[in-house]
Amino acid sequence: MGSDAYLDEIQQLRADDAQGALNLVDRARKQADLSIEELTGLAHALDERKQRVAALTLLEEALRREPTAAEPAYTLAMLYLEQQQDARAVEILKPVLAAQPDHDKANLTLAMALAKTEPSQARAHAARAAKSADEDVRAQAQELEKVLAEHASR
């Protein structure tokens, strides 16, 4: 299946045929043909189509295959943060940052996950993310640093 199936699935999603795409995804997952990048891309597309459970499943599958893969990890962690599951987000991100300590988006996401419970660690991760070459990541990290500093001074 591989890349051809992935392209078919994306076309079906663009055509709003979420069920057809889900069926192809299920077949591809059973055959273990989709790469980590394809699983992550499909998860993004499914999430955009309000198929949150399917997106979570694909991201979890990607991390089962490669626990240190940054993109599925920070994407999945953000979905868990939206559900107020901060501890689960932290758990997902720790292996990524053990392997890639300076990964900007993983550091930013971990800073968000730790902000309520471990603000000093959150500040350290936000500071790493603030060094990002990505302007959006850098701006978000700097804003988070300000919020954490304000709360620390209270």
PDB file of C-alpha atoms in Angstrom:
ATOM      1  CA  MET A   1       0.000   0.000   0.000  1.00  0.00           C
ATOM      2  CA  GLY A   2       2.479   2.670   1.160  1.00  0.00           C
ATOM      3  CA  SER A   3       2.560   6.044  -0.594  1.00  0.00           C
ATOM      4  CA  ASP A   4      -0.142   5.263  -3.169  1.00  0.00           C
ATOM      5  CA  ALA A   5      -2.601   4.377  -0.416  1.00  0.00           C
ATOM      6  CA  TYR A   6      -1.623   7.482   1.490  1.00  0.00           C
ATOM      7  CA  LEU A   7      -2.373   9.662  -1.539  1.00  0.00           C
ATOM      8  CA  ASP A   8      -5.702   7.866  -2.038  1.00  0.00           C
ATOM      9  CA  GLU A   9      -6.596   8.469   1.602  1.00  0.00           C
ATOM     10  CA  ILE A  10      -5.745  12.164   1.408  1.00  0.00           C
ATOM     11  CA  GLN A  11      -7.844  12.503  -1.772  1.00  0.00           C
ATOM     12  CA  GLN A  12     -10.764  10.827  -0.031  1.00  0.00           C
ATOM     13  CA  LEU A  13     -10.404  13.134   2.949  1.00  0.00           C
ATOM     14  CA  ARG A  14     -10.327  16.174   0.676  1.00  0.00           C
ATOM     15  CA  ALA A  15     -13.489  14.879  -0.964  1.00  0.00           C
ATOM     16  CA  ASP A  16     -15.036  14.637   2.494  1.00  0.00           C
ATOM     17  CA  ASP A  17     -15.155  10.851   2.295  1.00  0.00           C
ATOM     18  CA  ALA A  18     -13.909  10.364   5.834  1.00  0.00           C
ATOM     19  CA  GLN A  19     -15.322   6.837   6.134  1.00  0.00           C
ATOM     20  CA  GLY A  20     -13.600   5.692   2.934  1.00  0.00           C
ATOM     21  CA  ALA A  21     -10.348   7.167   4.158  1.00  0.00           C
ATOM     22  CA  LEU A  22     -10.786   5.493   7.546  1.00  0.00           C
ATOM     23  CA  ASN A  23     -11.304   2.139   5.826  1.00  0.00           C
ATOM     24  CA  LEU A  24      -8.098   2.585   3.805  1.00  0.00           C
ATOM     25  CA  VAL A  25      -6.212   3.675   6.926  1.00  0.00           C
ATOM     26  CA  ASP A  26      -7.433   0.599   8.778  1.00  0.00           C
ATOM     27  CA  ARG A  27      -6.280  -1.723   5.974  1.00  0.00           C
ATOM     28  CA  ALA A  28      -2.916   0.035   5.718  1.00  0.00           C
ATOM     29  CA  ARG A  29      -2.383  -0.128   9.494  1.00  0.00           C
ATOM     30  CA  LYS A  30      -3.106  -3.853   9.517  1.00  0.00           C
ATOM     31  CA  GLN A  31      -0.543  -4.342   6.779  1.00  0.00           C
ATOM     32  CA  ALA A  32       1.885  -1.965   8.548  1.00  0.00           C
ATOM     33  CA  ASP A  33       2.595  -0.233   5.237  1.00  0.00           C
ATOM     34  CA  LEU A  34       2.276   3.370   6.296  1.00  0.00           C
ATOM     35  CA  SER A  35       5.376   5.236   7.420  1.00  0.00           C
ATOM     36  CA  ILE A  36       5.488   7.380  10.556  1.00  0.00           C
ATOM     37  CA  GLU A  37       5.199  10.473   8.347  1.00  0.00           C
ATOM     38  CA  GLU A  38       2.174   9.055   6.522  1.00  0.00           C
ATOM     39  CA  LEU A  39       0.449   8.106   9.770  1.00  0.00           C
ATOM     40  CA  THR A  40       1.084  11.584  11.132  1.00  0.00           C
ATOM     41  CA  GLY A  41      -0.096  13.299   7.952  1.00  0.00           C
ATOM     42  CA  LEU A  42      -3.275  11.268   7.922  1.00  0.00           C
ATOM     43  CA  ALA A  43      -3.840  12.028  11.587  1.00  0.00           C
ATOM     44  CA  HIS A  44      -3.621  15.754  10.829  1.00  0.00           C
ATOM     45  CA  ALA A  45      -6.067  15.391   7.948  1.00  0.00           C
ATOM     46  CA  LEU A  46      -8.484  13.334  10.035  1.00  0.00           C
ATOM     47  CA  ASP A  47      -8.312  15.805  12.916  1.00  0.00           C
ATOM     48  CA  GLU A  48      -9.172  18.628  10.510  1.00  0.00           C
ATOM     49  CA  ARG A  49     -12.255  16.594   9.517  1.00  0.00           C
ATOM     50  CA  LYS A  50     -13.280  16.273  13.179  1.00  0.00           C
ATOM     51  CA  GLN A  51     -12.263  12.604  13.286  1.00  0.00           C
ATOM     52  CA  ARG A  52     -10.425  13.072  16.601  1.00  0.00           C
ATOM     53  CA  VAL A  53     -10.564   9.442  17.770  1.00  0.00           C
ATOM     54  CA  ALA A  54      -9.133   8.182  14.473  1.00  0.00           C
ATOM     55  CA  ALA A  55      -6.425  10.856  14.581  1.00  0.00           C
ATOM     56  CA  LEU A  56      -5.452   9.897  18.139  1.00  0.00           C
ATOM     57  CA  THR A  57      -5.326   6.235  17.131  1.00  0.00           C
ATOM     58  CA  LEU A  58      -2.979   6.939  14.221  1.00  0.00           C
ATOM     59  CA  LEU A  59      -0.677   9.096  16.328  1.00  0.00           C
ATOM     60  CA  GLU A  60      -0.557   6.442  19.056  1.00  0.00           C
ATOM     61  CA  GLU A  61       0.292   3.872  16.361  1.00  0.00           C
ATOM     62  CA  ALA A  62       3.119   6.073  15.066  1.00  0.00           C
ATOM     63  CA  LEU A  63       4.561   6.377  18.579  1.00  0.00           C
ATOM     64  CA  ARG A  64       4.277   2.654  19.231  1.00  0.00           C
ATOM     65  CA  ARG A  65       6.462   2.138  16.175  1.00  0.00           C
ATOM     66  CA  GLU A  66       8.875   4.972  16.979  1.00  0.00           C
ATOM     67  CA  PRO A  67       8.558   6.418  20.520  1.00  0.00           C
ATOM     68  CA  THR A  68      11.079   9.188  19.838  1.00  0.00           C
ATOM     69  CA  ALA A  69       9.409  10.519  16.666  1.00  0.00           C
ATOM     70  CA  ALA A  70       8.949  14.209  17.415  1.00  0.00           C
ATOM     71  CA  GLU A  71       6.070  15.262  15.160  1.00  0.00           C
ATOM     72  CA  PRO A  72       3.555  12.602  16.139  1.00  0.00           C
ATOM     73  CA  ALA A  73       4.596  13.038  19.781  1.00  0.00           C
ATOM     74  CA  TYR A  74       4.067  16.777  20.038  1.00  0.00           C
ATOM     75  CA  THR A  75       0.906  16.573  17.925  1.00  0.00           C
ATOM     76  CA  LEU A  76      -0.523  13.845  20.147  1.00  0.00           C
ATOM     77  CA  ALA A  77       0.587  15.706  23.273  1.00  0.00           C
ATOM     78  CA  MET A  78      -1.268  18.826  22.092  1.00  0.00           C
ATOM     79  CA  LEU A  79      -4.426  16.780  21.576  1.00  0.00           C
ATOM     80  CA  TYR A  80      -4.089  15.450  25.125  1.00  0.00           C
ATOM     81  CA  LEU A  81      -3.481  18.964  26.475  1.00  0.00           C
ATOM     82  CA  GLU A  82      -6.760  20.024  24.873  1.00  0.00           C
ATOM     83  CA  GLN A  83      -8.410  17.250  26.900  1.00  0.00           C
ATOM     84  CA  GLN A  84      -6.712  18.439  30.129  1.00  0.00           C
ATOM     85  CA  GLN A  85      -4.542  15.292  30.194  1.00  0.00           C
ATOM     86  CA  ASP A  86      -1.301  17.111  30.963  1.00  0.00           C
ATOM     87  CA  ALA A  87       0.385  14.111  32.612  1.00  0.00           C
ATOM     88  CA  ARG A  88      -0.199  11.979  29.504  1.00  0.00           C
ATOM     89  CA  ALA A  89       1.301  14.733  27.340  1.00  0.00           C
ATOM     90  CA  VAL A  90       4.399  14.820  29.557  1.00  0.00           C
ATOM     91  CA  GLU A  91       4.723  11.040  29.344  1.00  0.00           C
ATOM     92  CA  ILE A  92       4.600  11.158  25.536  1.00  0.00           C
ATOM     93  CA  LEU A  93       7.181  13.927  25.197  1.00  0.00           C
ATOM     94  CA  LYS A  94       9.869  12.702  27.603  1.00  0.00           C
ATOM     95  CA  PRO A  95      11.299  10.007  25.257  1.00  0.00           C
ATOM     96  CA  VAL A  96      11.417  12.510  22.387  1.00  0.00           C
ATOM     97  CA  LEU A  97      13.350  15.056  24.420  1.00  0.00           C
ATOM     98  CA  ALA A  98      15.653  12.381  25.816  1.00  0.00           C
ATOM     99  CA  ALA A  99      16.617  11.627  22.202  1.00  0.00           C
ATOM    100  CA  GLN A 100      16.393  15.204  20.866  1.00  0.00           C
ATOM    101  CA  PRO A 101      16.843  17.593  23.826  1.00  0.00           C
ATOM    102  CA  ASP A 102      16.750  20.754  21.709  1.00  0.00           C
ATOM    103  CA  HIS A 103      13.674  19.956  19.597  1.00  0.00           C
ATOM    104  CA  ASP A 104      11.823  23.273  19.617  1.00  0.00           C
ATOM    105  CA  LYS A 105       8.193  22.141  19.243  1.00  0.00           C
ATOM    106  CA  ALA A 106       8.606  19.253  21.670  1.00  0.00           C
ATOM    107  CA  ASN A 107      10.146  21.640  24.232  1.00  0.00           C
ATOM    108  CA  LEU A 108       7.344  24.153  23.741  1.00  0.00           C
ATOM    109  CA  THR A 109       4.665  21.492  24.106  1.00  0.00           C
ATOM    110  CA  LEU A 110       6.328  20.041  27.206  1.00  0.00           C
ATOM    111  CA  ALA A 111       6.564  23.541  28.695  1.00  0.00           C
ATOM    112  CA  MET A 112       2.807  23.905  28.208  1.00  0.00           C
ATOM    113  CA  ALA A 113       2.186  20.496  29.760  1.00  0.00           C
ATOM    114  CA  LEU A 114       4.296  21.324  32.829  1.00  0.00           C
ATOM    115  CA  ALA A 115       3.125  24.915  33.281  1.00  0.00           C
ATOM    116  CA  LYS A 116       0.549  24.153  35.986  1.00  0.00           C
ATOM    117  CA  THR A 117       2.396  21.491  37.952  1.00  0.00           C
ATOM    118  CA  GLU A 118       6.125  22.175  37.491  1.00  0.00           C
ATOM    119  CA  PRO A 119       6.572  25.810  36.454  1.00  0.00           C
ATOM    120  CA  SER A 120      10.346  25.892  36.909  1.00  0.00           C
ATOM    121  CA  GLN A 121      10.786  22.946  34.557  1.00  0.00           C
ATOM    122  CA  ALA A 122       8.249  24.526  32.218  1.00  0.00           C
ATOM    123  CA  ARG A 123      10.353  27.708  32.132  1.00  0.00           C
ATOM    124  CA  ALA A 124      13.474  25.691  31.252  1.00  0.00           C
ATOM    125  CA  HIS A 125      11.709  24.011  28.329  1.00  0.00           C
ATOM    126  CA  ALA A 126      10.160  27.289  27.188  1.00  0.00           C
ATOM    127  CA  ALA A 127      13.630  28.863  27.199  1.00  0.00           C
ATOM    128  CA  ARG A 128      14.899  26.105  24.901  1.00  0.00           C
ATOM    129  CA  ALA A 129      11.929  26.576  22.577  1.00  0.00           C
ATOM    130  CA  ALA A 130      12.503  30.346  22.583  1.00  0.00           C
ATOM    131  CA  LYS A 131      15.783  29.725  20.734  1.00  0.00           C
ATOM    132  CA  SER A 132      13.885  28.225  17.791  1.00  0.00           C
ATOM    133  CA  ALA A 133      14.500  29.356  14.239  1.00  0.00           C
ATOM    134  CA  ASP A 134      10.729  29.031  13.713  1.00  0.00           C
ATOM    135  CA  GLU A 135       9.273  32.477  14.394  1.00  0.00           C
ATOM    136  CA  ASP A 136       5.894  31.114  15.547  1.00  0.00           C
ATOM    137  CA  VAL A 137       7.446  28.645  17.999  1.00  0.00           C
ATOM    138  CA  ARG A 138       9.795  31.321  19.297  1.00  0.00           C
ATOM    139  CA  ALA A 139       6.926  33.797  19.821  1.00  0.00           C
ATOM    140  CA  GLN A 140       4.776  31.215  21.623  1.00  0.00           C
ATOM    141  CA  ALA A 141       7.688  30.204  23.845  1.00  0.00           C
ATOM    142  CA  GLN A 142       8.477  33.815  24.722  1.00  0.00           C
ATOM    143  CA  GLU A 143       4.834  34.470  25.582  1.00  0.00           C
ATOM    144  CA  LEU A 144       4.741  31.359  27.768  1.00  0.00           C
ATOM    145  CA  GLU A 145       7.952  32.480  29.494  1.00  0.00           C
ATOM    146  CA  LYS A 146       6.288  35.822  30.335  1.00  0.00           C
ATOM    147  CA  VAL A 147       3.205  34.125  31.779  1.00  0.00           C
ATOM    148  CA  LEU A 148       5.308  31.719  33.835  1.00  0.00           C
ATOM    149  CA  ALA A 149       7.482  34.586  35.123  1.00  0.00           C
ATOM    150  CA  GLU A 150       4.378  36.569  36.146  1.00  0.00           C
ATOM    151  CA  HIS A 151       3.015  33.608  38.102  1.00  0.00           C
ATOM    152  CA  ALA A 152       6.381  32.954  39.724  1.00  0.00           C
ATOM    153  CA  SER A 153       6.518  36.504  41.063  1.00  0.00           C
ATOM    154  CA  ARG A 154       3.159  36.179  42.837  1.00  0.00           C
TER     155      ARG A 154
END
